[in-house]
mmCIF file of C-alpha atoms and ligand atoms in Angstrom:
data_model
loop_
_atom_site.group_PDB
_atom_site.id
_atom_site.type_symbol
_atom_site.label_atom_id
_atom_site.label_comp_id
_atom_site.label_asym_id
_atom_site.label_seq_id
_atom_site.Cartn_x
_atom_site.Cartn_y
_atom_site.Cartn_z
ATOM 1 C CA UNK A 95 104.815 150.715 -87.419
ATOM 2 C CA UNK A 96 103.436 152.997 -89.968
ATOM 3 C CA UNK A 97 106.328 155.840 -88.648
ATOM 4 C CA UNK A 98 109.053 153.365 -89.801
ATOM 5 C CA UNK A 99 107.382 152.006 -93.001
ATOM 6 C CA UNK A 100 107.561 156.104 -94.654
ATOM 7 C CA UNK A 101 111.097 156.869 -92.601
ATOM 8 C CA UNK A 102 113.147 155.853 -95.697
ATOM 9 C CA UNK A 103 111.177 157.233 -98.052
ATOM 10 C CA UNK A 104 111.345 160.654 -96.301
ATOM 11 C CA UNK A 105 115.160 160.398 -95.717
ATOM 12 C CA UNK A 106 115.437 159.954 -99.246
ATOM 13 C CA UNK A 107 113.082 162.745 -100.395
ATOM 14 C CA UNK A 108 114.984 165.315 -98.211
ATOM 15 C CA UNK A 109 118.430 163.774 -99.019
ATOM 16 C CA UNK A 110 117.363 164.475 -102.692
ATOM 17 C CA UNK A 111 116.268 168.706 -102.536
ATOM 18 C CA UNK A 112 119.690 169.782 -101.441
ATOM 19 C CA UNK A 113 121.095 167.972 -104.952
ATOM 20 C CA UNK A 114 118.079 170.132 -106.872
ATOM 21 C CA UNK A 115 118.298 173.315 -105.228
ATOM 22 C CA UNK A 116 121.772 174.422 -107.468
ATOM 23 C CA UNK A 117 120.385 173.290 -110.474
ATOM 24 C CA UNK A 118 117.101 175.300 -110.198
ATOM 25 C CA UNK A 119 119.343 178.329 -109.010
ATOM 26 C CA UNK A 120 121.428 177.988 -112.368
ATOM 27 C CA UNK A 121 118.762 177.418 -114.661
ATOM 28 C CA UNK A 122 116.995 180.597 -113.360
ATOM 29 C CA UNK A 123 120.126 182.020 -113.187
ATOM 30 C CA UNK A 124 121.365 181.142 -117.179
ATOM 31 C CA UNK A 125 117.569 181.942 -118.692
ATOM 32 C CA UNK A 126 115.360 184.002 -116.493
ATOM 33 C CA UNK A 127 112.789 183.471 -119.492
ATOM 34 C CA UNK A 128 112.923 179.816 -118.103
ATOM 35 C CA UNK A 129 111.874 179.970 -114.666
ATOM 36 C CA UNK A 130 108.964 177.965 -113.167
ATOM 37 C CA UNK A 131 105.514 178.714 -113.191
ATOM 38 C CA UNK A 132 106.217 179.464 -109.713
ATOM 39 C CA UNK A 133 108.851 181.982 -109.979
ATOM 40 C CA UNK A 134 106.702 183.784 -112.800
ATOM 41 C CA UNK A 135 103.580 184.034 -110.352
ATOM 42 C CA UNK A 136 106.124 185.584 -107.238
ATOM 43 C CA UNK A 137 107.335 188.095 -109.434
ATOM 44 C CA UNK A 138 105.114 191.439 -108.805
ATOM 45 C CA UNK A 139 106.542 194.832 -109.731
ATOM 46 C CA UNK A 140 104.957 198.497 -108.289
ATOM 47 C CA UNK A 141 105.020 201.517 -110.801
ATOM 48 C CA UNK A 142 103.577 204.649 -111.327
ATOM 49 C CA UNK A 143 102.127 206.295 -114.462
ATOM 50 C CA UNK A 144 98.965 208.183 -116.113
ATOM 51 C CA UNK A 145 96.222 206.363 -117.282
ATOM 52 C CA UNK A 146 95.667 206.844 -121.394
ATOM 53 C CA UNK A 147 92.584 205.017 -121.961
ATOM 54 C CA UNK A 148 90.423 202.718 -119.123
ATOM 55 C CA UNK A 149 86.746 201.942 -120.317
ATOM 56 C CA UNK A 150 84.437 200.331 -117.793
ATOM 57 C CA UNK A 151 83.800 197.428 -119.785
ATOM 58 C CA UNK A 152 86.986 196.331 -120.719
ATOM 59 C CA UNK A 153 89.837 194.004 -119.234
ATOM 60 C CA UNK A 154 92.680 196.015 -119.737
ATOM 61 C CA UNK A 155 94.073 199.503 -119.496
ATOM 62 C CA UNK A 156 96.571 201.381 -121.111
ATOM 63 C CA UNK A 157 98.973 203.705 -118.900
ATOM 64 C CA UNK A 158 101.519 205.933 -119.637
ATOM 65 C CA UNK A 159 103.966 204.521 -116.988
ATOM 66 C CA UNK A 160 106.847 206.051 -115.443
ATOM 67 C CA UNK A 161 110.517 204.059 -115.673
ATOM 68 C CA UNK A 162 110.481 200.645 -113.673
ATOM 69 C CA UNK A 163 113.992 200.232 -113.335
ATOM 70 C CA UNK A 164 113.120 196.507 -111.723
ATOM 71 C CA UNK A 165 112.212 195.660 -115.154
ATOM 72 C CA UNK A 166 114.629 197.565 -117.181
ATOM 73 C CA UNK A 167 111.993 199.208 -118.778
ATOM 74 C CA UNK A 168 112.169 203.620 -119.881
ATOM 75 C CA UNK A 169 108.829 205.314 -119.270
ATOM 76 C CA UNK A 170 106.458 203.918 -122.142
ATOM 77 C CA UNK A 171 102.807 203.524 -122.886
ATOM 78 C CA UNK A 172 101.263 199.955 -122.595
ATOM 79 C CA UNK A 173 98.607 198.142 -121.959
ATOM 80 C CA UNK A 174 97.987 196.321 -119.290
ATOM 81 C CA UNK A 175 95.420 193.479 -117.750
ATOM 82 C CA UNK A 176 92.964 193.964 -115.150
ATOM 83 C CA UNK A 177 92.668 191.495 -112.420
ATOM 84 C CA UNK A 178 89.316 192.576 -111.936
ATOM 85 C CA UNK A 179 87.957 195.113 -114.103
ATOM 86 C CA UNK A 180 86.605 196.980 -111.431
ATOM 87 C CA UNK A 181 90.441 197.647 -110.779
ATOM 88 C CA UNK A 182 89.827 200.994 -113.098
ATOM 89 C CA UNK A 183 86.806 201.938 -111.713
ATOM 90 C CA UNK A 184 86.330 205.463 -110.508
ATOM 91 C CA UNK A 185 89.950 206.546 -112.747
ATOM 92 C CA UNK A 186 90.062 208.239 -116.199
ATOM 93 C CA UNK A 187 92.184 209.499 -118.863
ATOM 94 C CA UNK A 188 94.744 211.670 -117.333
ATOM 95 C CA UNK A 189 94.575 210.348 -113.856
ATOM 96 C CA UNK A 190 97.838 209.602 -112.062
ATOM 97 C CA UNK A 191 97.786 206.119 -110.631
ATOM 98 C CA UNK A 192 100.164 203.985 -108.595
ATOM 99 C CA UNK A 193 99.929 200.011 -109.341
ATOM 100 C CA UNK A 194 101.051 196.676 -108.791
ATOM 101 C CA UNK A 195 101.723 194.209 -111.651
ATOM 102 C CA UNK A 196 102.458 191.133 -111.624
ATOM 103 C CA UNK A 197 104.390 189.188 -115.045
ATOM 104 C CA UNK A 198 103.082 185.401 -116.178
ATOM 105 C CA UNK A 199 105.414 185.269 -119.483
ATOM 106 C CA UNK A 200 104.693 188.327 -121.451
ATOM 107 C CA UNK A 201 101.361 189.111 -119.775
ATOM 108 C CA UNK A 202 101.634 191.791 -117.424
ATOM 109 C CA UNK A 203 98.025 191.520 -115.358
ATOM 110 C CA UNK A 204 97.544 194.508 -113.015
ATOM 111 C CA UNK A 205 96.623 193.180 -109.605
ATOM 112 C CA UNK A 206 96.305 196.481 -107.599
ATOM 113 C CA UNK A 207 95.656 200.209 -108.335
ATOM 114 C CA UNK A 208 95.495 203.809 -106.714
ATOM 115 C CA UNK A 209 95.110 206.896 -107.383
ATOM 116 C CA UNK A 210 97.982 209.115 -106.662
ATOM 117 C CA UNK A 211 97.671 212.717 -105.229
HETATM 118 CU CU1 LIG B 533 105.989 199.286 -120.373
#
């Protein structure tokens, strides 16, 4: 009984996400700035760069990256968030590093480092 009390609410529900798929696709696609909360957390980028300035204590760390063309973005110096601070721990100025960021908005919060021999 219970199986065909929740059947037409389900047929409805899944007659209702092909209609919604296009107009999330086009709304990404007209305003990337606009995507969901979702979108923002799947979007991780990998770079490489030198580290400028990484103090034990602190939450961030600012690298002298190499172009991420994913981004658009020429070689610059930034700062970026730590995950986890311990992220920078064991790397100094001057240290080449590969890393993984990931972008929430304009924060871009580091979520994986190396060094790079
Ligand atoms: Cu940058």
């Amino acid at each position: 009984m219970r199986v065909f009390s929740i059947f037409p609410a389900l047929v409805l529900t899944l007659s209702l996400i092909p209609a919604a798929l296009p107009l999330a696709a086009a709304a990404h696609e007209h305003n990337p700035q606009c995507a969901s909360p979702a979108a923002k957390k799947a979007a991780v980028y990998t770079a490489t760069g030198t580290i400028v300035m990484a103090e034990k204590t602190a939450e961030t760390v600012a690298i002298r990256h190499d172009p991420v063309p994913a981004l658009n973005w020429p070689a610059m110096t930034m700062n970026f968030r730590l995950e986890d601070p311990s992220l920078a721990d064991g790397l100094k100025k001057g240290d080449a590093v590969r890393f993984d960021f990931l972008q929430v908005g304009a924060v871009f919060t580091i979520v994986d480092m190396e060094p790079l021999n």
